[in-house]
């Protein structure tokens, strides 16, 4: 089986997509303790280095076919301060290059926000491009929304594939779009009562405010910087990491029993994780944060399936 190492692995969304496509992740790295707990629970055979990526001793790492990295997106996101490489988290991209210099993968697979391509009028993307090209890699990239690949969530991300061989780069093709056949409530069952802790107490200001905003029970809602946001056409808006920071940023629905936030398990389903994937025993806020920081697994699987035949 073709071997992968995973940097900034989080709970393992990219790794799961590659696993489903036929790859094996031999080790993973993330600094977040709670994310590593969930990762170990779901990938018991993968070695996890729970540390700052900058502390990894690359000389001790084995050569593998692929490096994957969903490196920190906040420095490039339109929702953040967009400091880019002047943000310490943005500089972590160069740690991927440091490790790649030693591991010498045939392919480097990167995932980040859609704004990566446009950040600082393209300068950020040019830096990434030049770093990879200077090491002999050839690039392909795609900016894609998950709802164009069968997932009822608007989640637009940049996927960048850097191949060591130009022939492999030219042979790679991105997957065709998939007709969206599911909506939010094909995934979330409104007839299923969840734990009472997820329901908003009636006769509270928060309950009254969201109850007034719910004009369509078949949509999902949340508070945003601009007021209460409502989904359209049964497609969820982007699930963000700030779900773990502000309680009211967790999407809310009206089910048969009341008004409530969606559960972490329902968030996972909206990201395309299988029901077999479990969140470890970690604080609820941390669970929401980790999921919001992850990826839509079926999109990764589609991208990885088209890589499989090109890697030795």
PDB file of C-alpha atoms in Angstrom:
ATOM      1  CA  UNK A   1       0.000   0.000   0.000  1.00  0.00           C
ATOM      2  CA  UNK A   2       1.294   3.460  -0.884  1.00  0.00           C
ATOM      3  CA  UNK A   3       2.454   5.343   2.187  1.00  0.00           C
ATOM      4  CA  UNK A   4       1.520   8.845   3.311  1.00  0.00           C
ATOM      5  CA  UNK A   5       2.656  11.142   6.105  1.00  0.00           C
ATOM      6  CA  UNK A   6       0.237  13.743   7.413  1.00  0.00           C
ATOM      7  CA  UNK A   7       1.174  17.195   8.722  1.00  0.00           C
ATOM      8  CA  UNK A   8      -1.328  19.422  10.555  1.00  0.00           C
ATOM      9  CA  UNK A   9      -3.544  16.364  10.549  1.00  0.00           C
ATOM     10  CA  UNK A  10      -6.255  17.595  12.931  1.00  0.00           C
ATOM     11  CA  UNK A  11      -8.826  14.863  13.500  1.00  0.00           C
ATOM     12  CA  UNK A  12      -7.740  13.130  10.291  1.00  0.00           C
ATOM     13  CA  UNK A  13     -10.187  14.202   7.584  1.00  0.00           C
ATOM     14  CA  UNK A  14      -7.581  14.267   4.820  1.00  0.00           C
ATOM     15  CA  UNK A  15      -6.092  11.017   6.068  1.00  0.00           C
ATOM     16  CA  UNK A  16      -9.481   9.314   6.059  1.00  0.00           C
ATOM     17  CA  UNK A  17     -10.128  10.394   2.473  1.00  0.00           C
ATOM     18  CA  UNK A  18      -6.746   9.021   1.385  1.00  0.00           C
ATOM     19  CA  UNK A  19      -7.353   5.828   3.370  1.00  0.00           C
ATOM     20  CA  UNK A  20     -10.708   5.310   1.651  1.00  0.00           C
ATOM     21  CA  UNK A  21      -8.940   5.753  -1.703  1.00  0.00           C
ATOM     22  CA  UNK A  22      -6.402   3.030  -0.882  1.00  0.00           C
ATOM     23  CA  UNK A  23      -3.471   4.794   0.813  1.00  0.00           C
ATOM     24  CA  UNK A  24      -1.898   4.187   4.226  1.00  0.00           C
ATOM     25  CA  UNK A  25      -0.928   7.007   6.593  1.00  0.00           C
ATOM     26  CA  UNK A  26       2.136   5.802   8.498  1.00  0.00           C
ATOM     27  CA  UNK A  27       2.408   8.779  10.835  1.00  0.00           C
ATOM     28  CA  UNK A  28       0.611  12.012  11.553  1.00  0.00           C
ATOM     29  CA  UNK A  29       1.434  15.220  13.363  1.00  0.00           C
ATOM     30  CA  UNK A  30      -0.648  17.856  15.114  1.00  0.00           C
ATOM     31  CA  UNK A  31      -0.066  20.167  18.071  1.00  0.00           C
ATOM     32  CA  UNK A  32      -3.625  20.106  19.391  1.00  0.00           C
ATOM     33  CA  UNK A  33      -4.051  17.623  22.225  1.00  0.00           C
ATOM     34  CA  UNK A  34      -7.792  17.089  21.755  1.00  0.00           C
ATOM     35  CA  UNK A  35      -7.461  16.626  17.984  1.00  0.00           C
ATOM     36  CA  UNK A  36      -4.789  13.997  18.598  1.00  0.00           C
ATOM     37  CA  UNK A  37      -7.104  12.167  21.006  1.00  0.00           C
ATOM     38  CA  UNK A  38      -9.770  11.913  18.321  1.00  0.00           C
ATOM     39  CA  UNK A  39      -7.181  10.978  15.715  1.00  0.00           C
ATOM     40  CA  UNK A  40      -5.802   8.099  17.802  1.00  0.00           C
ATOM     41  CA  UNK A  41      -9.306   6.826  18.482  1.00  0.00           C
ATOM     42  CA  UNK A  42     -10.052   6.526  14.760  1.00  0.00           C
ATOM     43  CA  UNK A  43      -6.576   5.622  13.441  1.00  0.00           C
ATOM     44  CA  UNK A  44      -5.166   3.244  16.078  1.00  0.00           C
ATOM     45  CA  UNK A  45      -2.489   1.878  13.716  1.00  0.00           C
ATOM     46  CA  UNK A  46      -1.019   5.279  12.809  1.00  0.00           C
ATOM     47  CA  UNK A  47       1.806   6.791  14.839  1.00  0.00           C
ATOM     48  CA  UNK A  48       0.901  10.276  16.065  1.00  0.00           C
ATOM     49  CA  UNK A  49       3.526  12.892  16.874  1.00  0.00           C
ATOM     50  CA  UNK A  50       1.717  15.285  19.204  1.00  0.00           C
ATOM     51  CA  UNK A  51       3.951  18.326  19.008  1.00  0.00           C
ATOM     52  CA  UNK A  52       4.705  21.576  17.227  1.00  0.00           C
ATOM     53  CA  UNK A  53       5.637  20.695  13.637  1.00  0.00           C
ATOM     54  CA  UNK A  54       8.754  22.821  14.067  1.00  0.00           C
ATOM     55  CA  UNK A  55      10.007  20.301  16.640  1.00  0.00           C
ATOM     56  CA  UNK A  56       9.846  17.293  14.306  1.00  0.00           C
ATOM     57  CA  UNK A  57      13.325  15.921  13.626  1.00  0.00           C
ATOM     58  CA  UNK A  58      13.104  15.363   9.883  1.00  0.00           C
ATOM     59  CA  UNK A  59      16.291  13.289   9.852  1.00  0.00           C
ATOM     60  CA  UNK A  60      14.453  10.543  11.750  1.00  0.00           C
ATOM     61  CA  UNK A  61      11.536  10.364   9.332  1.00  0.00           C
ATOM     62  CA  UNK A  62      11.207   7.686   6.684  1.00  0.00           C
ATOM     63  CA  UNK A  63      10.817   8.408   2.991  1.00  0.00           C
ATOM     64  CA  UNK A  64       7.233   8.087   1.758  1.00  0.00           C
ATOM     65  CA  UNK A  65       5.296   8.590  -1.451  1.00  0.00           C
ATOM     66  CA  UNK A  66       3.096  11.488  -0.320  1.00  0.00           C
ATOM     67  CA  UNK A  67       2.998  14.328   2.183  1.00  0.00           C
ATOM     68  CA  UNK A  68      -0.445  15.717   2.958  1.00  0.00           C
ATOM     69  CA  UNK A  69      -0.924  18.962   4.851  1.00  0.00           C
ATOM     70  CA  UNK A  70      -3.997  20.948   5.715  1.00  0.00           C
ATOM     71  CA  UNK A  71      -1.778  23.718   7.039  1.00  0.00           C
ATOM     72  CA  UNK A  72      -3.272  26.528   9.175  1.00  0.00           C
ATOM     73  CA  UNK A  73      -5.685  28.567   7.116  1.00  0.00           C
ATOM     74  CA  UNK A  74      -6.447  31.481   9.463  1.00  0.00           C
ATOM     75  CA  UNK A  75      -3.596  33.670   8.126  1.00  0.00           C
ATOM     76  CA  UNK A  76      -5.125  33.501   4.625  1.00  0.00           C
ATOM     77  CA  UNK A  77      -8.865  33.356   5.340  1.00  0.00           C
ATOM     78  CA  UNK A  78     -11.212  36.214   4.479  1.00  0.00           C
ATOM     79  CA  UNK A  79     -12.691  35.608   7.944  1.00  0.00           C
ATOM     80  CA  UNK A  80      -9.368  36.284   9.687  1.00  0.00           C
ATOM     81  CA  UNK A  81      -6.839  39.107   9.768  1.00  0.00           C
ATOM     82  CA  UNK A  82      -5.197  37.846   6.546  1.00  0.00           C
ATOM     83  CA  UNK A  83      -1.659  38.421   7.836  1.00  0.00           C
ATOM     84  CA  UNK A  84      -0.380  35.597   5.660  1.00  0.00           C
ATOM     85  CA  UNK A  85       3.288  34.774   6.092  1.00  0.00           C
ATOM     86  CA  UNK A  86       3.697  37.557   8.664  1.00  0.00           C
ATOM     87  CA  UNK A  87       1.532  35.395  10.936  1.00  0.00           C
ATOM     88  CA  UNK A  88       3.494  32.637  12.700  1.00  0.00           C
ATOM     89  CA  UNK A  89       0.853  30.142  11.582  1.00  0.00           C
ATOM     90  CA  UNK A  90       1.375  31.203   7.962  1.00  0.00           C
ATOM     91  CA  UNK A  91       5.075  30.566   8.301  1.00  0.00           C
ATOM     92  CA  UNK A  92       4.322  26.942   9.113  1.00  0.00           C
ATOM     93  CA  UNK A  93       4.071  26.337   5.368  1.00  0.00           C
ATOM     94  CA  UNK A  94       7.869  26.428   5.278  1.00  0.00           C
ATOM     95  CA  UNK A  95       7.952  23.547   7.768  1.00  0.00           C
ATOM     96  CA  UNK A  96       6.272  21.434   5.104  1.00  0.00           C
ATOM     97  CA  UNK A  97       9.130  22.343   2.774  1.00  0.00           C
ATOM     98  CA  UNK A  98      11.727  21.521   5.447  1.00  0.00           C
ATOM     99  CA  UNK A  99      10.304  18.048   5.917  1.00  0.00           C
ATOM    100  CA  UNK A 100       9.801  17.519   2.178  1.00  0.00           C
ATOM    101  CA  UNK A 101      13.508  18.222   1.615  1.00  0.00           C
ATOM    102  CA  UNK A 102      14.306  15.171   3.733  1.00  0.00           C
ATOM    103  CA  UNK A 103      11.385  12.841   2.990  1.00  0.00           C
ATOM    104  CA  UNK A 104      11.467  13.577  -0.780  1.00  0.00           C
ATOM    105  CA  UNK A 105       7.854  12.634  -1.574  1.00  0.00           C
ATOM    106  CA  UNK A 106       6.604  12.014  -5.091  1.00  0.00           C
ATOM    107  CA  UNK A 107       3.606  14.213  -4.313  1.00  0.00           C
ATOM    108  CA  UNK A 108       2.789  17.013  -1.878  1.00  0.00           C
ATOM    109  CA  UNK A 109      -0.946  17.459  -1.311  1.00  0.00           C
ATOM    110  CA  UNK A 110      -1.993  20.775   0.258  1.00  0.00           C
ATOM    111  CA  UNK A 111      -5.415  21.989   1.383  1.00  0.00           C
ATOM    112  CA  UNK A 112      -6.307  25.511   2.427  1.00  0.00           C
ATOM    113  CA  UNK A 113      -8.997  28.184   2.143  1.00  0.00           C
ATOM    114  CA  UNK A 114     -10.222  29.434  -1.219  1.00  0.00           C
ATOM    115  CA  UNK A 115      -8.687  32.846  -0.514  1.00  0.00           C
ATOM    116  CA  UNK A 116      -5.198  31.305  -0.620  1.00  0.00           C
ATOM    117  CA  UNK A 117      -5.088  31.937  -4.362  1.00  0.00           C
ATOM    118  CA  UNK A 118      -6.088  35.597  -4.093  1.00  0.00           C
ATOM    119  CA  UNK A 119      -4.439  36.527  -0.791  1.00  0.00           C
ATOM    120  CA  UNK A 120      -2.230  39.634  -1.061  1.00  0.00           C
ATOM    121  CA  UNK A 121      -3.159  39.918  -4.753  1.00  0.00           C
ATOM    122  CA  UNK A 122      -1.671  36.509  -5.503  1.00  0.00           C
ATOM    123  CA  UNK A 123       1.663  37.089  -3.751  1.00  0.00           C
ATOM    124  CA  UNK A 124       1.074  34.366  -1.147  1.00  0.00           C
ATOM    125  CA  UNK A 125       0.232  31.781  -3.793  1.00  0.00           C
ATOM    126  CA  UNK A 126       3.276  32.829  -5.827  1.00  0.00           C
ATOM    127  CA  UNK A 127       5.529  32.233  -2.815  1.00  0.00           C
ATOM    128  CA  UNK A 128       4.073  28.737  -2.355  1.00  0.00           C
ATOM    129  CA  UNK A 129       4.361  28.081  -6.087  1.00  0.00           C
ATOM    130  CA  UNK A 130       7.993  29.214  -6.212  1.00  0.00           C
ATOM    131  CA  UNK A 131       8.985  27.188  -3.145  1.00  0.00           C
ATOM    132  CA  UNK A 132       7.612  24.037  -4.736  1.00  0.00           C
ATOM    133  CA  UNK A 133       8.931  24.713  -8.245  1.00  0.00           C
ATOM    134  CA  UNK A 134      12.414  25.441  -6.891  1.00  0.00           C
ATOM    135  CA  UNK A 135      12.394  21.902  -5.475  1.00  0.00           C
ATOM    136  CA  UNK A 136      11.520  20.376  -8.831  1.00  0.00           C
ATOM    137  CA  UNK A 137       7.767  20.028  -8.391  1.00  0.00           C
ATOM    138  CA  UNK A 138       5.051  20.630 -10.986  1.00  0.00           C
ATOM    139  CA  UNK A 139       1.737  22.019  -9.804  1.00  0.00           C
ATOM    140  CA  UNK A 140      -1.970  21.534 -10.344  1.00  0.00           C
ATOM    141  CA  UNK A 141      -4.613  23.235  -8.217  1.00  0.00           C
ATOM    142  CA  UNK A 142      -8.366  23.360  -7.881  1.00  0.00           C
ATOM    143  CA  UNK A 143     -10.649  25.753  -6.002  1.00  0.00           C
ATOM    144  CA  UNK A 144     -13.803  23.758  -5.324  1.00  0.00           C
ATOM    145  CA  UNK A 145     -17.011  23.966  -3.314  1.00  0.00           C
ATOM    146  CA  UNK A 146     -18.023  20.763  -1.521  1.00  0.00           C
ATOM    147  CA  UNK A 147     -21.637  21.145  -2.630  1.00  0.00           C
ATOM    148  CA  UNK A 148     -20.453  20.578  -6.206  1.00  0.00           C
ATOM    149  CA  UNK A 149     -19.251  17.125  -5.145  1.00  0.00           C
ATOM    150  CA  UNK A 150     -22.333  15.738  -3.433  1.00  0.00           C
ATOM    151  CA  UNK A 151     -22.030  17.343   0.028  1.00  0.00           C
ATOM    152  CA  UNK A 152     -24.852  19.690   1.158  1.00  0.00           C
ATOM    153  CA  UNK A 153     -22.438  22.262   2.564  1.00  0.00           C
ATOM    154  CA  UNK A 154     -20.906  25.335   0.951  1.00  0.00           C
ATOM    155  CA  UNK A 155     -17.233  24.794   1.742  1.00  0.00           C
ATOM    156  CA  UNK A 156     -14.904  26.236  -0.871  1.00  0.00           C
ATOM    157  CA  UNK A 157     -11.280  25.216  -0.521  1.00  0.00           C
ATOM    158  CA  UNK A 158      -8.052  25.276  -2.515  1.00  0.00           C
ATOM    159  CA  UNK A 159      -6.492  21.885  -3.258  1.00  0.00           C
ATOM    160  CA  UNK A 160      -2.912  22.032  -4.499  1.00  0.00           C
ATOM    161  CA  UNK A 161      -1.076  18.982  -5.842  1.00  0.00           C
ATOM    162  CA  UNK A 162       2.666  19.177  -6.444  1.00  0.00           C
ATOM    163  CA  UNK A 163       4.123  16.263  -8.464  1.00  0.00           C
ATOM    164  CA  UNK A 164       7.797  15.383  -8.673  1.00  0.00           C
ATOM    165  CA  UNK A 165       7.414  14.198 -12.291  1.00  0.00           C
ATOM    166  CA  UNK A 166       5.964  16.406 -15.004  1.00  0.00           C
ATOM    167  CA  UNK A 167       4.354  13.432 -16.771  1.00  0.00           C
ATOM    168  CA  UNK A 168       2.405  12.537 -13.640  1.00  0.00           C
ATOM    169  CA  UNK A 169       1.303  16.129 -13.231  1.00  0.00           C
ATOM    170  CA  UNK A 170       0.076  16.291 -16.810  1.00  0.00           C
ATOM    171  CA  UNK A 171      -1.699  12.927 -16.455  1.00  0.00           C
ATOM    172  CA  UNK A 172      -3.607  13.908 -13.346  1.00  0.00           C
ATOM    173  CA  UNK A 173      -7.199  15.038 -13.824  1.00  0.00           C
ATOM    174  CA  UNK A 174      -9.500  16.547 -11.249  1.00  0.00           C
ATOM    175  CA  UNK A 175     -12.729  14.670 -10.548  1.00  0.00           C
ATOM    176  CA  UNK A 176     -15.915  15.563 -12.350  1.00  0.00           C
ATOM    177  CA  UNK A 177     -18.569  17.417 -10.390  1.00  0.00           C
ATOM    178  CA  UNK A 178     -21.321  15.335  -8.800  1.00  0.00           C
ATOM    179  CA  UNK A 179     -24.970  16.308  -8.808  1.00  0.00           C
ATOM    180  CA  UNK A 180     -26.137  17.246  -5.327  1.00  0.00           C
ATOM    181  CA  UNK A 181     -28.898  14.839  -4.367  1.00  0.00           C
ATOM    182  CA  UNK A 182     -28.981  15.353  -0.586  1.00  0.00           C
ATOM    183  CA  UNK A 183     -30.064  18.310   1.502  1.00  0.00           C
ATOM    184  CA  UNK A 184     -29.397  19.143   5.139  1.00  0.00           C
ATOM    185  CA  UNK A 185     -32.310  17.150   6.494  1.00  0.00           C
ATOM    186  CA  UNK A 186     -31.448  14.075   4.498  1.00  0.00           C
ATOM    187  CA  UNK A 187     -28.498  13.958   6.895  1.00  0.00           C
ATOM    188  CA  UNK A 188     -29.992  15.432  10.077  1.00  0.00           C
ATOM    189  CA  UNK A 189     -33.064  13.605  11.343  1.00  0.00           C
ATOM    190  CA  UNK A 190     -35.482  16.117  12.862  1.00  0.00           C
ATOM    191  CA  UNK A 191     -37.588  13.295  14.322  1.00  0.00           C
ATOM    192  CA  UNK A 192     -34.697  12.084  16.485  1.00  0.00           C
ATOM    193  CA  UNK A 193     -34.532  13.711  19.912  1.00  0.00           C
ATOM    194  CA  UNK A 194     -30.989  14.514  21.005  1.00  0.00           C
ATOM    195  CA  UNK A 195     -29.611  15.254  24.460  1.00  0.00           C
ATOM    196  CA  UNK A 196     -31.427  18.038  26.295  1.00  0.00           C
ATOM    197  CA  UNK A 197     -28.214  20.074  26.545  1.00  0.00           C
ATOM    198  CA  UNK A 198     -28.472  20.961  22.844  1.00  0.00           C
ATOM    199  CA  UNK A 199     -31.962  22.514  23.107  1.00  0.00           C
ATOM    200  CA  UNK A 200     -32.356  26.232  23.773  1.00  0.00           C
ATOM    201  CA  UNK A 201     -34.390  27.008  26.904  1.00  0.00           C
ATOM    202  CA  UNK A 202     -37.645  28.688  26.010  1.00  0.00           C
ATOM    203  CA  UNK A 203     -38.436  32.176  27.264  1.00  0.00           C
ATOM    204  CA  UNK A 204     -34.814  33.266  26.946  1.00  0.00           C
ATOM    205  CA  UNK A 205     -33.668  36.175  24.755  1.00  0.00           C
ATOM    206  CA  UNK A 206     -31.606  33.834  22.564  1.00  0.00           C
ATOM    207  CA  UNK A 207     -34.533  31.470  22.002  1.00  0.00           C
ATOM    208  CA  UNK A 208     -36.937  34.289  21.178  1.00  0.00           C
ATOM    209  CA  UNK A 209     -34.509  35.883  18.743  1.00  0.00           C
ATOM    210  CA  UNK A 210     -33.792  32.712  16.782  1.00  0.00           C
ATOM    211  CA  UNK A 211     -37.470  31.597  16.912  1.00  0.00           C
ATOM    212  CA  UNK A 212     -38.492  34.838  15.195  1.00  0.00           C
ATOM    213  CA  UNK A 213     -35.859  34.268  12.510  1.00  0.00           C
ATOM    214  CA  UNK A 214     -36.897  30.690  11.688  1.00  0.00           C
ATOM    215  CA  UNK A 215     -39.276  31.196   8.772  1.00  0.00           C
ATOM    216  CA  UNK A 216     -38.504  27.870   7.088  1.00  0.00           C
ATOM    217  CA  UNK A 217     -38.071  24.686   9.147  1.00  0.00           C
ATOM    218  CA  UNK A 218     -36.167  23.075   6.261  1.00  0.00           C
ATOM    219  CA  UNK A 219     -33.250  25.477   6.567  1.00  0.00           C
ATOM    220  CA  UNK A 220     -30.474  25.828   9.128  1.00  0.00           C
ATOM    221  CA  UNK A 221     -29.614  29.028  11.002  1.00  0.00           C
ATOM    222  CA  UNK A 222     -26.836  30.659  12.998  1.00  0.00           C
ATOM    223  CA  UNK A 223     -25.726  34.016  14.319  1.00  0.00           C
ATOM    224  CA  UNK A 224     -23.074  35.793  12.269  1.00  0.00           C
ATOM    225  CA  UNK A 225     -21.318  39.149  12.345  1.00  0.00           C
ATOM    226  CA  UNK A 226     -24.156  40.455  10.172  1.00  0.00           C
ATOM    227  CA  UNK A 227     -27.127  39.069  12.063  1.00  0.00           C
ATOM    228  CA  UNK A 228     -28.851  35.708  11.787  1.00  0.00           C
ATOM    229  CA  UNK A 229     -27.742  33.703   8.767  1.00  0.00           C
ATOM    230  CA  UNK A 230     -30.134  31.333   6.986  1.00  0.00           C
ATOM    231  CA  UNK A 231     -29.163  28.550   4.615  1.00  0.00           C
ATOM    232  CA  UNK A 232     -30.498  28.411   1.064  1.00  0.00           C
ATOM    233  CA  UNK A 233     -31.791  25.484  -0.979  1.00  0.00           C
ATOM    234  CA  UNK A 234     -31.166  23.053   1.872  1.00  0.00           C
ATOM    235  CA  UNK A 235     -27.397  23.546   1.665  1.00  0.00           C
ATOM    236  CA  UNK A 236     -25.556  24.295   4.887  1.00  0.00           C
ATOM    237  CA  UNK A 237     -23.223  27.288   5.088  1.00  0.00           C
ATOM    238  CA  UNK A 238     -19.560  26.619   5.904  1.00  0.00           C
ATOM    239  CA  UNK A 239     -19.049  24.985   9.297  1.00  0.00           C
ATOM    240  CA  UNK A 240     -16.345  27.090  10.927  1.00  0.00           C
ATOM    241  CA  UNK A 241     -13.845  26.497  13.714  1.00  0.00           C
ATOM    242  CA  UNK A 242     -15.366  29.409  15.636  1.00  0.00           C
ATOM    243  CA  UNK A 243     -18.232  27.065  16.528  1.00  0.00           C
ATOM    244  CA  UNK A 244     -15.930  26.139  19.392  1.00  0.00           C
ATOM    245  CA  UNK A 245     -15.415  29.756  20.445  1.00  0.00           C
ATOM    246  CA  UNK A 246     -18.919  31.235  20.386  1.00  0.00           C
ATOM    247  CA  UNK A 247     -21.833  28.996  21.246  1.00  0.00           C
ATOM    248  CA  UNK A 248     -24.256  30.868  19.001  1.00  0.00           C
ATOM    249  CA  UNK A 249     -22.030  30.227  15.968  1.00  0.00           C
ATOM    250  CA  UNK A 250     -23.007  26.559  16.097  1.00  0.00           C
ATOM    251  CA  UNK A 251     -25.801  26.127  13.500  1.00  0.00           C
ATOM    252  CA  UNK A 252     -29.327  25.803  14.871  1.00  0.00           C
ATOM    253  CA  UNK A 253     -32.398  23.980  13.642  1.00  0.00           C
ATOM    254  CA  UNK A 254     -36.019  23.539  14.643  1.00  0.00           C
ATOM    255  CA  UNK A 255     -36.761  19.857  15.079  1.00  0.00           C
ATOM    256  CA  UNK A 256     -39.910  18.106  16.320  1.00  0.00           C
ATOM    257  CA  UNK A 257     -38.977  18.809  19.948  1.00  0.00           C
ATOM    258  CA  UNK A 258     -37.756  22.396  19.953  1.00  0.00           C
ATOM    259  CA  UNK A 259     -34.981  24.672  18.743  1.00  0.00           C
ATOM    260  CA  UNK A 260     -31.479  23.372  19.193  1.00  0.00           C
ATOM    261  CA  UNK A 261     -27.911  23.479  18.032  1.00  0.00           C
ATOM    262  CA  UNK A 262     -26.786  20.642  15.814  1.00  0.00           C
ATOM    263  CA  UNK A 263     -24.596  18.074  17.537  1.00  0.00           C
ATOM    264  CA  UNK A 264     -20.924  17.351  16.796  1.00  0.00           C
ATOM    265  CA  UNK A 265     -22.014  14.048  15.257  1.00  0.00           C
ATOM    266  CA  UNK A 266     -24.359  15.890  12.893  1.00  0.00           C
ATOM    267  CA  UNK A 267     -21.538  18.289  12.012  1.00  0.00           C
ATOM    268  CA  UNK A 268     -19.394  15.283  11.115  1.00  0.00           C
ATOM    269  CA  UNK A 269     -22.127  13.945   8.829  1.00  0.00           C
ATOM    270  CA  UNK A 270     -22.375  17.332   7.091  1.00  0.00           C
ATOM    271  CA  UNK A 271     -18.622  17.044   6.472  1.00  0.00           C
ATOM    272  CA  UNK A 272     -19.069  13.597   4.926  1.00  0.00           C
ATOM    273  CA  UNK A 273     -17.514  11.585   7.758  1.00  0.00           C
ATOM    274  CA  UNK A 274     -18.957   8.080   8.128  1.00  0.00           C
ATOM    275  CA  UNK A 275     -21.012   7.132  11.177  1.00  0.00           C
ATOM    276  CA  UNK A 276     -18.159   4.886  12.299  1.00  0.00           C
ATOM    277  CA  UNK A 277     -15.987   7.951  12.947  1.00  0.00           C
ATOM    278  CA  UNK A 278     -16.091   8.970  16.602  1.00  0.00           C
ATOM    279  CA  UNK A 279     -15.138  12.087  18.543  1.00  0.00           C
ATOM    280  CA  UNK A 280     -12.988  11.339  21.582  1.00  0.00           C
ATOM    281  CA  UNK A 281     -13.980  12.274  25.124  1.00  0.00           C
ATOM    282  CA  UNK A 282     -13.040  15.941  24.803  1.00  0.00           C
ATOM    283  CA  UNK A 283     -14.831  19.194  25.735  1.00  0.00           C
ATOM    284  CA  UNK A 284     -17.809  20.030  23.532  1.00  0.00           C
ATOM    285  CA  UNK A 285     -16.284  23.349  22.434  1.00  0.00           C
ATOM    286  CA  UNK A 286     -13.139  21.559  21.337  1.00  0.00           C
ATOM    287  CA  UNK A 287     -15.149  19.004  19.357  1.00  0.00           C
ATOM    288  CA  UNK A 288     -16.890  21.757  17.393  1.00  0.00           C
ATOM    289  CA  UNK A 289     -13.571  23.513  16.785  1.00  0.00           C
ATOM    290  CA  UNK A 290     -11.852  20.372  15.480  1.00  0.00           C
ATOM    291  CA  UNK A 291     -14.692  19.592  13.088  1.00  0.00           C
ATOM    292  CA  UNK A 292     -14.772  23.159  11.790  1.00  0.00           C
ATOM    293  CA  UNK A 293     -11.040  22.903  11.135  1.00  0.00           C
ATOM    294  CA  UNK A 294     -11.415  19.673   9.160  1.00  0.00           C
ATOM    295  CA  UNK A 295     -12.302  18.841   5.553  1.00  0.00           C
ATOM    296  CA  UNK A 296     -15.142  17.279   3.577  1.00  0.00           C
ATOM    297  CA  UNK A 297     -13.918  13.695   3.382  1.00  0.00           C
ATOM    298  CA  UNK A 298     -15.677  12.635   0.134  1.00  0.00           C
ATOM    299  CA  UNK A 299     -13.985  15.482  -1.772  1.00  0.00           C
ATOM    300  CA  UNK A 300     -10.567  14.331  -0.522  1.00  0.00           C
ATOM    301  CA  UNK A 301     -11.393  10.745  -1.478  1.00  0.00           C
ATOM    302  CA  UNK A 302     -12.263  11.776  -5.038  1.00  0.00           C
ATOM    303  CA  UNK A 303      -9.029  13.745  -5.389  1.00  0.00           C
ATOM    304  CA  UNK A 304      -6.982  10.897  -3.901  1.00  0.00           C
ATOM    305  CA  UNK A 305      -8.533   8.202  -6.098  1.00  0.00           C
ATOM    306  CA  UNK A 306      -7.197   9.968  -9.163  1.00  0.00           C
ATOM    307  CA  UNK A 307      -3.724  10.072  -7.593  1.00  0.00           C
ATOM    308  CA  UNK A 308      -3.548   6.364  -6.780  1.00  0.00           C
ATOM    309  CA  UNK A 309      -2.523   5.080 -10.221  1.00  0.00           C
ATOM    310  CA  UNK A 310       0.142   7.752 -10.620  1.00  0.00           C
ATOM    311  CA  UNK A 311       2.176   6.960  -7.496  1.00  0.00           C
ATOM    312  CA  UNK A 312       4.651   4.107  -7.323  1.00  0.00           C
TER     313      UNK A 312
END
